[in-house]
CSV table of C-alpha atoms and ligand atoms in Angstrom, one decimal:
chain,number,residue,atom,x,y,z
A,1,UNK,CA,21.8,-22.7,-17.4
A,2,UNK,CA,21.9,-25.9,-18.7
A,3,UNK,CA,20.4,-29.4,-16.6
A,4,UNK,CA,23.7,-30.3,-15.7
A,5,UNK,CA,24.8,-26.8,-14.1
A,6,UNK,CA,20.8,-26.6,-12.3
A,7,UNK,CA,21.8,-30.1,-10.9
A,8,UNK,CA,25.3,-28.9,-9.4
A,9,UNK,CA,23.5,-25.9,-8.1
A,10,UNK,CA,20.3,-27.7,-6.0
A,11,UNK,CA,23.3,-30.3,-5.3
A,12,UNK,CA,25.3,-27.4,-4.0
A,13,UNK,CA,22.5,-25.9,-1.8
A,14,UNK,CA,21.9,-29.0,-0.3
A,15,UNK,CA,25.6,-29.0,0.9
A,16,UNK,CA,25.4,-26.0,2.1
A,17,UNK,CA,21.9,-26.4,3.8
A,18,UNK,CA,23.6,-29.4,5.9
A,19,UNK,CA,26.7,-27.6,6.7
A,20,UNK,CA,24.5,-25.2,8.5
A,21,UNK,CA,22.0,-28.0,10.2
A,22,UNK,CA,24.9,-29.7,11.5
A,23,UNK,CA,25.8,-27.6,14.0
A,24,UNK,CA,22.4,-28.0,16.0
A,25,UNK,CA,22.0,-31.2,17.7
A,26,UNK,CA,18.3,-32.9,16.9
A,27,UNK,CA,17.4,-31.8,20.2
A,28,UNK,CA,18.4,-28.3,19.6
A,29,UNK,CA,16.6,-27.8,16.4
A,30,UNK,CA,13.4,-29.6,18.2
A,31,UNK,CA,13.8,-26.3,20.5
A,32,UNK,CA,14.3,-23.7,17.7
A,33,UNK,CA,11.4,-24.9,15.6
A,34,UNK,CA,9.3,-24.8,18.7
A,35,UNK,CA,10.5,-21.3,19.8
A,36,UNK,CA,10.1,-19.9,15.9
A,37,UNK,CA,6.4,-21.4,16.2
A,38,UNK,CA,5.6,-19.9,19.6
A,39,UNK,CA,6.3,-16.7,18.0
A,40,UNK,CA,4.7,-17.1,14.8
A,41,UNK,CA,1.0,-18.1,17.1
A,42,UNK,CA,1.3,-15.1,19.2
A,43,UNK,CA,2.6,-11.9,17.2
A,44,UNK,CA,2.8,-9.1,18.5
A,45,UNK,CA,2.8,-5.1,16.6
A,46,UNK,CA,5.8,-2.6,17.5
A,47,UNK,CA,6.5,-1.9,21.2
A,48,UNK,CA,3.4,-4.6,22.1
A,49,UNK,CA,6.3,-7.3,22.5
A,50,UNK,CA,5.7,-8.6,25.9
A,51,UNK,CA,4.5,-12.3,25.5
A,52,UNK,CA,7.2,-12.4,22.7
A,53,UNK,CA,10.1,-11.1,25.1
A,54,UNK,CA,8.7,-13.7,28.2
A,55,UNK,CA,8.6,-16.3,25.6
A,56,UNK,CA,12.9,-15.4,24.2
A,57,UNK,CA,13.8,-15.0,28.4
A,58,UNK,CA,12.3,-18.1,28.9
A,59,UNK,CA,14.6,-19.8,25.8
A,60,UNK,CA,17.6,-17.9,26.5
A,61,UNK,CA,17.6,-19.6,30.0
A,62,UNK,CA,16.6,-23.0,28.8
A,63,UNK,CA,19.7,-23.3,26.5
A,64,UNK,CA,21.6,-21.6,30.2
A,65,UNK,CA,22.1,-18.0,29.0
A,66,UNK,CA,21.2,-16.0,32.6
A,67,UNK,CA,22.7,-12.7,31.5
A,68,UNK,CA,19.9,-11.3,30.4
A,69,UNK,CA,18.7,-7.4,30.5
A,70,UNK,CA,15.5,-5.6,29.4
A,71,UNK,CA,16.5,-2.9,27.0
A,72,UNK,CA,14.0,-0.4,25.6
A,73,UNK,CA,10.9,-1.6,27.2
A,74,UNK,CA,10.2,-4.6,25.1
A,75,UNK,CA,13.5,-5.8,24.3
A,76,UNK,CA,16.5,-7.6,25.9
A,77,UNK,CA,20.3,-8.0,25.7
A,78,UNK,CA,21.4,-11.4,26.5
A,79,UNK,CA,25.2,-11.8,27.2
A,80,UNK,CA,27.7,-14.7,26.5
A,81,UNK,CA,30.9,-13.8,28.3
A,82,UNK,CA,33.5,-15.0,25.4
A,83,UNK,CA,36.4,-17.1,26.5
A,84,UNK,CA,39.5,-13.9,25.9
A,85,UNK,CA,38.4,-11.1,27.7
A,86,UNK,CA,40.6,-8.8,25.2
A,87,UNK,CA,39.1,-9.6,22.3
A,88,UNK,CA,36.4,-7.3,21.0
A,89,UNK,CA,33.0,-7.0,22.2
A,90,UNK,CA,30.2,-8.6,19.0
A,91,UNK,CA,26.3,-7.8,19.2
A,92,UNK,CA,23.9,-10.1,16.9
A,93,UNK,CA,20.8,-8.6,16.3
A,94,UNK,CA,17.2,-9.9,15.8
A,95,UNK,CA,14.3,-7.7,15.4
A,96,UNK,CA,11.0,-9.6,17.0
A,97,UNK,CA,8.1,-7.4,16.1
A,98,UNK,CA,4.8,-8.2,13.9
A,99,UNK,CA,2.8,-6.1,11.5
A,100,UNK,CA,-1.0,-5.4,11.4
A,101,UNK,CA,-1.9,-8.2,8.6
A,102,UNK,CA,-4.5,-10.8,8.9
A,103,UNK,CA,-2.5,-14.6,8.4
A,104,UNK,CA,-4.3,-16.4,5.6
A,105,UNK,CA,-1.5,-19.2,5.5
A,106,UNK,CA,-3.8,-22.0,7.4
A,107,UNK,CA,-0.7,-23.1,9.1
A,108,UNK,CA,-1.4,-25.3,12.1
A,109,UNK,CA,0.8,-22.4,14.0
A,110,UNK,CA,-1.1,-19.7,12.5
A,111,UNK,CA,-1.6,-16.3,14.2
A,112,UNK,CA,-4.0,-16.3,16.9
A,113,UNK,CA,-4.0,-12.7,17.5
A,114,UNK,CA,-6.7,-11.2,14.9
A,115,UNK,CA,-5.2,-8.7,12.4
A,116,UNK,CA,-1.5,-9.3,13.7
A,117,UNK,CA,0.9,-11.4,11.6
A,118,UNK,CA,4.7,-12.0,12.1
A,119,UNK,CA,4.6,-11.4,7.7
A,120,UNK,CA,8.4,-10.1,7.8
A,121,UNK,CA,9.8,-12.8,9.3
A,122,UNK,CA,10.4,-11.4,12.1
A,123,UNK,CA,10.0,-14.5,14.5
A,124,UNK,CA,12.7,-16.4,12.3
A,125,UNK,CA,14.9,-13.8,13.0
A,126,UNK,CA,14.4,-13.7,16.8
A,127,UNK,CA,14.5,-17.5,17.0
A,128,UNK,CA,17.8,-17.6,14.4
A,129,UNK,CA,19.7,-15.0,17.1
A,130,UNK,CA,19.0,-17.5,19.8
A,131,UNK,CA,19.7,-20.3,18.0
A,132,UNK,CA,23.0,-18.1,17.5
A,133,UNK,CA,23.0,-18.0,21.2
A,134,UNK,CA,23.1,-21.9,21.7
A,135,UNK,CA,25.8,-22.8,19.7
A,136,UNK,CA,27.7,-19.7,21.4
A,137,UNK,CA,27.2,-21.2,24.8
A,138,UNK,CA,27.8,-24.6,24.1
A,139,UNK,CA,31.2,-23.3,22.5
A,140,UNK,CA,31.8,-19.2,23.1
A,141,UNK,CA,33.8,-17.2,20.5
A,142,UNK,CA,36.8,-15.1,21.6
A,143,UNK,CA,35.1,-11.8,21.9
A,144,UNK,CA,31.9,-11.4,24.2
A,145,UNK,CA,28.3,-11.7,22.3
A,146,UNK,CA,25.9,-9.6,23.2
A,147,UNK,CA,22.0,-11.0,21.4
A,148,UNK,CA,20.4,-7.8,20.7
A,149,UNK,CA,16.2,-8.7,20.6
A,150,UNK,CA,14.9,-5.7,19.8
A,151,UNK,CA,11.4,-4.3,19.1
A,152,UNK,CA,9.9,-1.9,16.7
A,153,UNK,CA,11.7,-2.2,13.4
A,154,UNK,CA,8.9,-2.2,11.6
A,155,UNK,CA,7.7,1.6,12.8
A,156,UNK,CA,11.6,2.2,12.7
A,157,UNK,CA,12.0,3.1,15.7
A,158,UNK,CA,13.4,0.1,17.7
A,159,UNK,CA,17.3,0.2,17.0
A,160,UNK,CA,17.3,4.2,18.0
A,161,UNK,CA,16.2,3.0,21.5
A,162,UNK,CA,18.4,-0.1,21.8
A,163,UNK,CA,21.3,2.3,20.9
A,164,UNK,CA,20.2,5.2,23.3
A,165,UNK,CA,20.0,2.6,26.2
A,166,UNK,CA,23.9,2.4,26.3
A,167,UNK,CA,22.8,-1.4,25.9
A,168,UNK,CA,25.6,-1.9,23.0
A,169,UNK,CA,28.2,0.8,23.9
A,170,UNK,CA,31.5,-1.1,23.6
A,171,UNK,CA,30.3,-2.9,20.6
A,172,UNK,CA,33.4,-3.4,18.2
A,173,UNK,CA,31.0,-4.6,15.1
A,174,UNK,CA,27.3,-5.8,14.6
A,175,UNK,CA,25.7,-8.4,12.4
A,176,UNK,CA,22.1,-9.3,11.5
A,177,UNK,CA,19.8,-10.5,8.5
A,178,UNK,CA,16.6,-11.0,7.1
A,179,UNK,CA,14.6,-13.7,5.8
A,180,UNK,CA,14.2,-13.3,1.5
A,181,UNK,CA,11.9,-15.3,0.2
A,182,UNK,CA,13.5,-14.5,-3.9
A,183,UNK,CA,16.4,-16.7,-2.9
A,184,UNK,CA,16.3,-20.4,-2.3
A,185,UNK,CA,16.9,-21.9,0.9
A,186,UNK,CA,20.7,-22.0,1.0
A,187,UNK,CA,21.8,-19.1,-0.3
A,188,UNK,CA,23.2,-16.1,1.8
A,189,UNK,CA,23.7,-12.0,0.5
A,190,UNK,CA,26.4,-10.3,2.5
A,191,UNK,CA,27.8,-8.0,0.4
A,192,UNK,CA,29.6,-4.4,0.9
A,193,UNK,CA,27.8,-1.2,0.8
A,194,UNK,CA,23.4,-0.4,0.5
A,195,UNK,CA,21.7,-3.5,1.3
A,196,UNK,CA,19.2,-0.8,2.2
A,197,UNK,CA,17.9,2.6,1.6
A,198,UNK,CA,16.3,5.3,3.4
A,199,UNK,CA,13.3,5.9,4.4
A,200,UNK,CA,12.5,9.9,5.0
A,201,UNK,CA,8.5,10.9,4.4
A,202,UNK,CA,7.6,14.4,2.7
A,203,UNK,CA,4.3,16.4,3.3
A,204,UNK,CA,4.3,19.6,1.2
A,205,UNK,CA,0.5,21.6,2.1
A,206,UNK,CA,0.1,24.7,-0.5
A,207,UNK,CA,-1.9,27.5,0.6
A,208,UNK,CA,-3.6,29.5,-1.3
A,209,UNK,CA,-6.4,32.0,-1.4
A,210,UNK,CA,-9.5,30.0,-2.6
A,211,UNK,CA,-12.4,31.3,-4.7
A,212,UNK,CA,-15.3,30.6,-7.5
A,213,UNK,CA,-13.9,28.3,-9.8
A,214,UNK,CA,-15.5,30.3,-12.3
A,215,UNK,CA,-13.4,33.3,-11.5
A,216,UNK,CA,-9.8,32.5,-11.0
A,217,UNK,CA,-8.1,35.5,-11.1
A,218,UNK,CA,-9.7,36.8,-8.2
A,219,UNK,CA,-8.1,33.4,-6.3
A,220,UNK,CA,-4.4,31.8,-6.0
A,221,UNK,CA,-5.4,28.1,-7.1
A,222,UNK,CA,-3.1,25.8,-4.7
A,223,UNK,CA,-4.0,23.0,-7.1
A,224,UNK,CA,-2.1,23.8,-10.0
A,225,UNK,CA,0.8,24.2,-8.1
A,226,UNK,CA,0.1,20.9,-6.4
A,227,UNK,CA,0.4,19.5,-9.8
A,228,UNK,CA,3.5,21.5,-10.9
A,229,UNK,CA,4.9,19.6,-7.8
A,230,UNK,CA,4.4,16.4,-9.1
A,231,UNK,CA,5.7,16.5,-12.2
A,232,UNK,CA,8.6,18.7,-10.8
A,233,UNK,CA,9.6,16.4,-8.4
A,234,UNK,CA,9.9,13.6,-11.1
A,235,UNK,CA,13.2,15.3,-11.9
A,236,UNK,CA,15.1,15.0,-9.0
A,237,UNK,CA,15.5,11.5,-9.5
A,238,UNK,CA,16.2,11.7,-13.6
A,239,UNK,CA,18.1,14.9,-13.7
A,240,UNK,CA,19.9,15.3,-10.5
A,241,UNK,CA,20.6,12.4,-9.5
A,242,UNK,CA,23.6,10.3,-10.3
A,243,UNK,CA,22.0,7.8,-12.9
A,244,UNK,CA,24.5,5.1,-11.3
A,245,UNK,CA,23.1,5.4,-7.9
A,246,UNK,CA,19.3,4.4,-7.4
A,247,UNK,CA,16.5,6.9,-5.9
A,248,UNK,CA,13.0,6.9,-5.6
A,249,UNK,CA,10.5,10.0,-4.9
A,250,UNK,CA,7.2,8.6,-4.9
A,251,UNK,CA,4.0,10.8,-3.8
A,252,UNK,CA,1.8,8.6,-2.2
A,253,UNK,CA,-0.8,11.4,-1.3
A,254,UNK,CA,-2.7,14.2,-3.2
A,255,UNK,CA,-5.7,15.4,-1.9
A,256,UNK,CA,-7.7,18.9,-2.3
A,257,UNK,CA,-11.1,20.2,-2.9
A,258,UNK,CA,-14.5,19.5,-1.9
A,259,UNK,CA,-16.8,20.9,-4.6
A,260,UNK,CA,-16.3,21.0,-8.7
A,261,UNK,CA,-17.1,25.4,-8.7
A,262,UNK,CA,-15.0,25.8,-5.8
A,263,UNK,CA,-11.3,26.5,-6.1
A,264,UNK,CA,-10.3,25.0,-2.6
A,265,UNK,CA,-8.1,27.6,0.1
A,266,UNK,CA,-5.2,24.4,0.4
A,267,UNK,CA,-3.8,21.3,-1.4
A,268,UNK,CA,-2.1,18.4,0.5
A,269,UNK,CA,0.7,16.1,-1.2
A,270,UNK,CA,3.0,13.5,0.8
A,271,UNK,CA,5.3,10.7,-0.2
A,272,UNK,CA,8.6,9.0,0.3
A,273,UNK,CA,12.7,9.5,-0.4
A,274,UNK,CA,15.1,6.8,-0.9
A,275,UNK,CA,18.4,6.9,-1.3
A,276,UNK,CA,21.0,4.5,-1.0
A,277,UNK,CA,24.0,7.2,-0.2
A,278,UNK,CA,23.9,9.5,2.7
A,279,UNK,CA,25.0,12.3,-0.3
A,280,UNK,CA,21.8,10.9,-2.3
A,281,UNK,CA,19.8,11.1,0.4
A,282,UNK,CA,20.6,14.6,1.5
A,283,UNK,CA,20.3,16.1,-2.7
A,284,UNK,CA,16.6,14.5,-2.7
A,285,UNK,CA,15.6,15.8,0.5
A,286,UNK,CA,16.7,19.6,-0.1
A,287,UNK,CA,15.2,19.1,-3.4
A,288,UNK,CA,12.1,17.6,-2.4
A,289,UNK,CA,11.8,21.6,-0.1
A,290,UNK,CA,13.4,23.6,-3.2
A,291,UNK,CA,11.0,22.2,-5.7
A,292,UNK,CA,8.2,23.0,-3.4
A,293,UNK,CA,8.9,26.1,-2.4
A,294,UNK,CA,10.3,27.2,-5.9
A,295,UNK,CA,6.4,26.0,-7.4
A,296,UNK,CA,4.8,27.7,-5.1
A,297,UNK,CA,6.9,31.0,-5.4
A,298,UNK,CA,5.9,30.5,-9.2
A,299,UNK,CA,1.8,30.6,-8.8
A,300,UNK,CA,1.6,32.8,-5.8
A,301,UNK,CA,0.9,30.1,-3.0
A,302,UNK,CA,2.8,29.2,-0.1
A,303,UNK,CA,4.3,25.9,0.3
A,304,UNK,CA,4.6,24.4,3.8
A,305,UNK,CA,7.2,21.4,3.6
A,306,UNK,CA,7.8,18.9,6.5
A,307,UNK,CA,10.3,16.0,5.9
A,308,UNK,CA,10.5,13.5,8.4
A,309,UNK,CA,13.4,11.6,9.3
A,310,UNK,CA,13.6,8.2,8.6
A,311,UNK,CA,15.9,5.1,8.8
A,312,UNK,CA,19.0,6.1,7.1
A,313,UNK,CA,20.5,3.8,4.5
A,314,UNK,CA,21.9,1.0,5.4
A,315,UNK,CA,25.9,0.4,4.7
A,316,UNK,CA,27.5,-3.0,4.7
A,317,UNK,CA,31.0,-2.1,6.2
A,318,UNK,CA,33.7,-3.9,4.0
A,319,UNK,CA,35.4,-5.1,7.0
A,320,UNK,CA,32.4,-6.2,8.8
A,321,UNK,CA,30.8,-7.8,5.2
A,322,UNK,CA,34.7,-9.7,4.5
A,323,UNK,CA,33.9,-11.2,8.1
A,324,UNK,CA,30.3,-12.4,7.1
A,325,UNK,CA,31.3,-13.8,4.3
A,326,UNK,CA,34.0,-16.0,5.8
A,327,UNK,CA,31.8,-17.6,8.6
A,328,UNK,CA,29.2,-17.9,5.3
A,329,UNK,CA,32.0,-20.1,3.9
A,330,UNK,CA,33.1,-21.7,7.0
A,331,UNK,CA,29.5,-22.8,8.0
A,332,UNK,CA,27.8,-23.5,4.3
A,333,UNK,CA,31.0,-23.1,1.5
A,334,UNK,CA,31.8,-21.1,-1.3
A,335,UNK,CA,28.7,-21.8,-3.4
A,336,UNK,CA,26.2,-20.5,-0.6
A,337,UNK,CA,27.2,-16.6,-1.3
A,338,UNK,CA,24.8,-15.2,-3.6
A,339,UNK,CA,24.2,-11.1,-4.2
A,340,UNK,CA,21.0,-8.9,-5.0
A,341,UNK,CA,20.2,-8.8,-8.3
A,342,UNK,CA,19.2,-5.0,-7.9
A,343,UNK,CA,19.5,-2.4,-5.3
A,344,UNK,CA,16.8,-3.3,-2.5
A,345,UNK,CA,15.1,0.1,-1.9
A,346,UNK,CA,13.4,-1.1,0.8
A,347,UNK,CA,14.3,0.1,4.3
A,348,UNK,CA,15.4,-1.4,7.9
A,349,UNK,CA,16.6,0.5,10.9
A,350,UNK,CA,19.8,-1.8,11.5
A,351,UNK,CA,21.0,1.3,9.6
A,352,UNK,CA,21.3,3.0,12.8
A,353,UNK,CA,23.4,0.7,14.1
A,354,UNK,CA,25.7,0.7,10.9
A,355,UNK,CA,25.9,4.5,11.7
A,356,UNK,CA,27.4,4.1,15.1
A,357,UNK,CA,29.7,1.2,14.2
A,358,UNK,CA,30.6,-1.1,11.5
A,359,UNK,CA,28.3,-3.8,10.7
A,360,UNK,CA,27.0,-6.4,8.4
A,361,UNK,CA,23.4,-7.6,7.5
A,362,UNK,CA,22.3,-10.3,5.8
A,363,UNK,CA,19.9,-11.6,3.7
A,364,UNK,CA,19.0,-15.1,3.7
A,365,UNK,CA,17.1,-17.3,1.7
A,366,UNK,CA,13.7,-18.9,2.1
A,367,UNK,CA,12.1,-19.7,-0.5
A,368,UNK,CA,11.2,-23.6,-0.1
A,369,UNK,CA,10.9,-26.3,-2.4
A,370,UNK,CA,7.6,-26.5,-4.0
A,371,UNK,CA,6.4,-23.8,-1.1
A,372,UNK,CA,4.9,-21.0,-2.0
A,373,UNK,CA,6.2,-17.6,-3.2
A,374,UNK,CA,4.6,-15.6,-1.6
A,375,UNK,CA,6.5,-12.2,-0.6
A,376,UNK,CA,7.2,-10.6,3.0
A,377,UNK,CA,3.9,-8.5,4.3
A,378,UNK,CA,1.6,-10.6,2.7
A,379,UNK,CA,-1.2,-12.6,4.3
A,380,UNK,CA,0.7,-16.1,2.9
A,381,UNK,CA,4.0,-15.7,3.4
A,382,UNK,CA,5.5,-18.7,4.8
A,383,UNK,CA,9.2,-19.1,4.6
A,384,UNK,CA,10.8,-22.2,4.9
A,385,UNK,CA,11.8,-23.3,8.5
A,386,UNK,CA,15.3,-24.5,7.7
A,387,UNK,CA,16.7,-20.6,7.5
A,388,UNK,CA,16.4,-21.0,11.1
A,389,UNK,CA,19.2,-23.2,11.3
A,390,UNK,CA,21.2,-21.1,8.3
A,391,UNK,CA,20.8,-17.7,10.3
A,392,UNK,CA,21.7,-19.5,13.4
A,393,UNK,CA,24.7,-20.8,12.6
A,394,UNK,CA,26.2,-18.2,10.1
A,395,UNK,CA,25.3,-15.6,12.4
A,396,UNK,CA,27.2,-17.4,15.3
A,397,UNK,CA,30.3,-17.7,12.9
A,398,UNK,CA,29.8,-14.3,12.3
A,399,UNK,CA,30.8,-14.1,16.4
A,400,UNK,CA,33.8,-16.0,16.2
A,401,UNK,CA,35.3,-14.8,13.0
A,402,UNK,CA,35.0,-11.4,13.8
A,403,UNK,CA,36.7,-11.9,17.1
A,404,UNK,CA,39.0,-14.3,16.4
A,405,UNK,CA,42.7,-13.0,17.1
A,406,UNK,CA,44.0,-11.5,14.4
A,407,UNK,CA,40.3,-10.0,13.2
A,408,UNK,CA,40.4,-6.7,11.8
A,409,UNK,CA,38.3,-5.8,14.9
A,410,UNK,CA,40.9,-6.4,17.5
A,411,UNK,CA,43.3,-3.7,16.7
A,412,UNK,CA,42.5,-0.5,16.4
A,413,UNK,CA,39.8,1.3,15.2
A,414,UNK,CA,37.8,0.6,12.2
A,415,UNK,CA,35.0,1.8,10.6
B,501,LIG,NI1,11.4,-7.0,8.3
C-alpha cells in the first residue's frame, strides 16, 4: 500500500470512528465508559454473574429501560417496546462472563477479583448492548428489541439456557459481535456463512490386557494402538475432508503407563473437532469413532469413544449478514466493512442461536493506536474503549434496519 493509500485508510477510519461516536451524547458515553469499567473491576467466571447482572439492571434503568426479566439465573432480557407493533420482534445479544486469568494490564480499572479477568472482552460487549439500548430508547426501531445479557459463553453453555427459557421465542432475527483486537479500531466483519466453528471434545480410552514389557505377546499393548490413533486421525482432516473447507483434529491429551518394564492395562487420548459446516462437522466426528475403533480392532484392544457436544458452528445468515452490513454503512460508511483474512476456528455459542433463527455476528475492531497487541485470553489484553461506541451504535442499526418496513424479516419466513 503505498503512503498515500495508508493515509486514506487511517483518514477513512477516523470517519467512520465519528459516525459511530456521534450518536451518543457526551453524557451518554460518560455512562458507557463508566458501565464498561465497572465490569472490567469486578469480573465474574460463567454462571458467577451476579454483581455483573445488579450492576447492567441498574444501567438499564438509569438510561429508563424497566422491562427487564432475569433469564437463566444470571442473565436478563430487557425489552424496548418498538414504535409498530407488526413489525418483527429483534434480540441483540451480549455475553457478560469472565474467564479464570490473572489481569496483568495495570489498568487503574483492573480486576479486583484475584485470578478472574473479563480477557475476552466480554464487558465491552455487555456495556456495547446497552449502549445499543440507549440510543433505542431515546429513538425505538420499528420492530421490538429485546437486549439479551447472557452468561456462560465462555463454558458454552449460556445461549442453550437463554434459548430454553422461552426468553427469545418470537424472535424474527438476532445480532451480536465480538471485540478483535487484529483489526483496527473502525473496522467491522459481518460477513455471510462460518464466522465460527465448532467446538465437540473427543476422549478415546483403549483397553487392553497389560503385561511385562519384556514379554509382549503374552499382553495386548493399548499404547501402540494409542499411537496408531494419532497418526490415523491426522487423516481425517487431509484425506477426507474437503480441502476447501477448514478442519482441525487436535489431540490435546495422551497419557499411559506408570513404569518403563510394565506394559500398562489402558491408554487415554482426548482432543478437539472443528468444523465450519454442519456436514464437516458430522464426517470428523464419525471419523474421530471409526478411526478408534478400527485401530483398536487392528491390535486387539478395545476402544472406548466419548464425543461431547459442543457449540455448533456458527452461520452468518445472508439475510441477517445483508442487514448488518447496511446499518455498518449507515452508522460508519462503506470503508468500515472489513472481512477475516482466514477462517476463525475458534468457537462461540451465538451458534445456538443461529440454529434456531437467522442471525448475524460481528466482529469488531480494537486494536488502538499505539496500544498494545495483545490477543483475547491473555493477561494484557486491553482493547480500545471506543468499540464501545462502534458496537453500540451498529448493533442498534442493526435493530432498525432489520425491522424497518420492507425488511426481509417482515414477510414471511426466512431462514
Ligand atoms: Ni469471547
Amino acid at each position: 500500500m503505498s503512503e498515500g493509500a495508508a493515509a486514506d485508510t487511517v483518514t477513512g477510519r477516523a470517519t467512520a470512528v465519528s459516525g459511530a461516536l456521534a450518536q451518543f451524547t457526551a453524557e451518554e458515553r460518560a455512562q458507557v465508559l463508566a458501565l464498561r469499567r465497572a465490569l472490567h473491576v469486578a469480573p465474574e467466571l460463567s454462571w458467577q454473574e451476579h454483581g455483573t447482572q445488579r450492576t447492567l439492571r441498574a444501567a438499564l434503568e438509569a438510561a429508563g429501560i424497566t422491562a427487564i426479566r432475569e433469564v437463566a439465573g444470571t442473565g436478563l432480557v430487557a425489552t424496548i417496546p418498538g414504535t409498530d407493533p407488526t413489525a418483527p420482534i429483534i434480540a441483540l445479544r451480549g455475553d457478560i462472563d469472565a474467564l479464570p486469568i490473572a489481569e496483568e494490564t495495570g489498568l487503574p480499572f483492573a480486576s479486583t477479583h484475584p485470578g478472574v479477568m473479563h480477557a475476552c472482552g466480554h464487558d465491552l460487549h455487555a456495556a456495547w448492548t446497552v449502549a445499543a439500548g440507549i440510543l433505542l430508547a431515546k429513538a425505538p426501531a420499528p420492530g421490538t428489541v429485546h437486549l439479551v445479557l447472557q452468561p456462560a459463553e465462555e463454558v458454552g453453555e449460556g445461549a442453550a439456557r437463554m434459548l430454553a427459557s422461552g426468553a427469545l421465542d418470537g424472535v424474527r432475527a438476532i445480532f451480536g459481535g465480538h471485540v478483535d483486537w487484529r483489526f483496527p479500531v473502525g473496522e467491522v466483519v459481518a460477513t455471510d456463512g462460518a464466522i465460527a466453528a465448532s467446538t465437540d471434545t473427543f476422549e478415546v480410552v483403549f483397553h487392553g490386557r497389560g503385561g511385562h514389557g519384556a514379554r509382549p505377546q503374552d499382553a495386548r499393548d493399548p499404547i501402540v494402538a494409542l499411537a496408531a490413533f494419532v497418526m490415523e486421525v491426522q487423516t481425517l482432516v487431509s484425506r477426507r475432508l474437503d480441502p476447501g473447507l477448514p478442519g482441525v483434529v487436535s489431540v490435546t491429551i495422551a497419557e499411559a503407563g506408570s513404569a518403563a518394564n510394565v506394559i500398562p492395562e489402558r491408554a487415554r487420548v482426548a482432543g478437539t473437532i472443528r468444523a465450519t459446516t454442519p456436514a464437516a462437522r458430522t464426517l470428523l466426528c464419525d471419523g474421530v469413532r471409526a478411526v478408534a475403533e478400527s485401530v483398536a480392532a487392528l491390535h486387539g484392544v478395545r476402544a472406548e469413544c466419548t464425543l461431547s457436544e459442543g457449540t455448533p458452528p456458527l452461520l452468518n445468515a445472508p439475510v441477517a449478514a445483508a442487514c448488518a452490513r447496511a446499518a455498518v454503512r449507515e452508522v460508519m460508511g462503506e470503508s468500515a466493512l472489513t472481512a477475516l483474512p482466514t477462517a476463525n476456528m475458534g468457537g462461540e455459542d451465538f451458534a445456538f442461536y443461529t440454529e434456531r433463527m437467522p442471525g448475524c455476528f460481528l466482529r469488531i475492531g480494537t486494536l488502538g493506536e499505539g496500544r498494545s497487541a495483545a490477543g483475547v485470553h491473555t493477561p494484557r489484553f486491553d482493547p480500545d474503549e471506543t468499540a464501545l461506541f462502534i458496537g453500540g451504535a451498529v448493533l442498534a442499526a442493526c435493530a432498525r434496519v432489520a425491522s424497518a418496513p420492507g425488511s426481509v424479516f417482515t414477510t414471511g419466513t426466512v431462514r
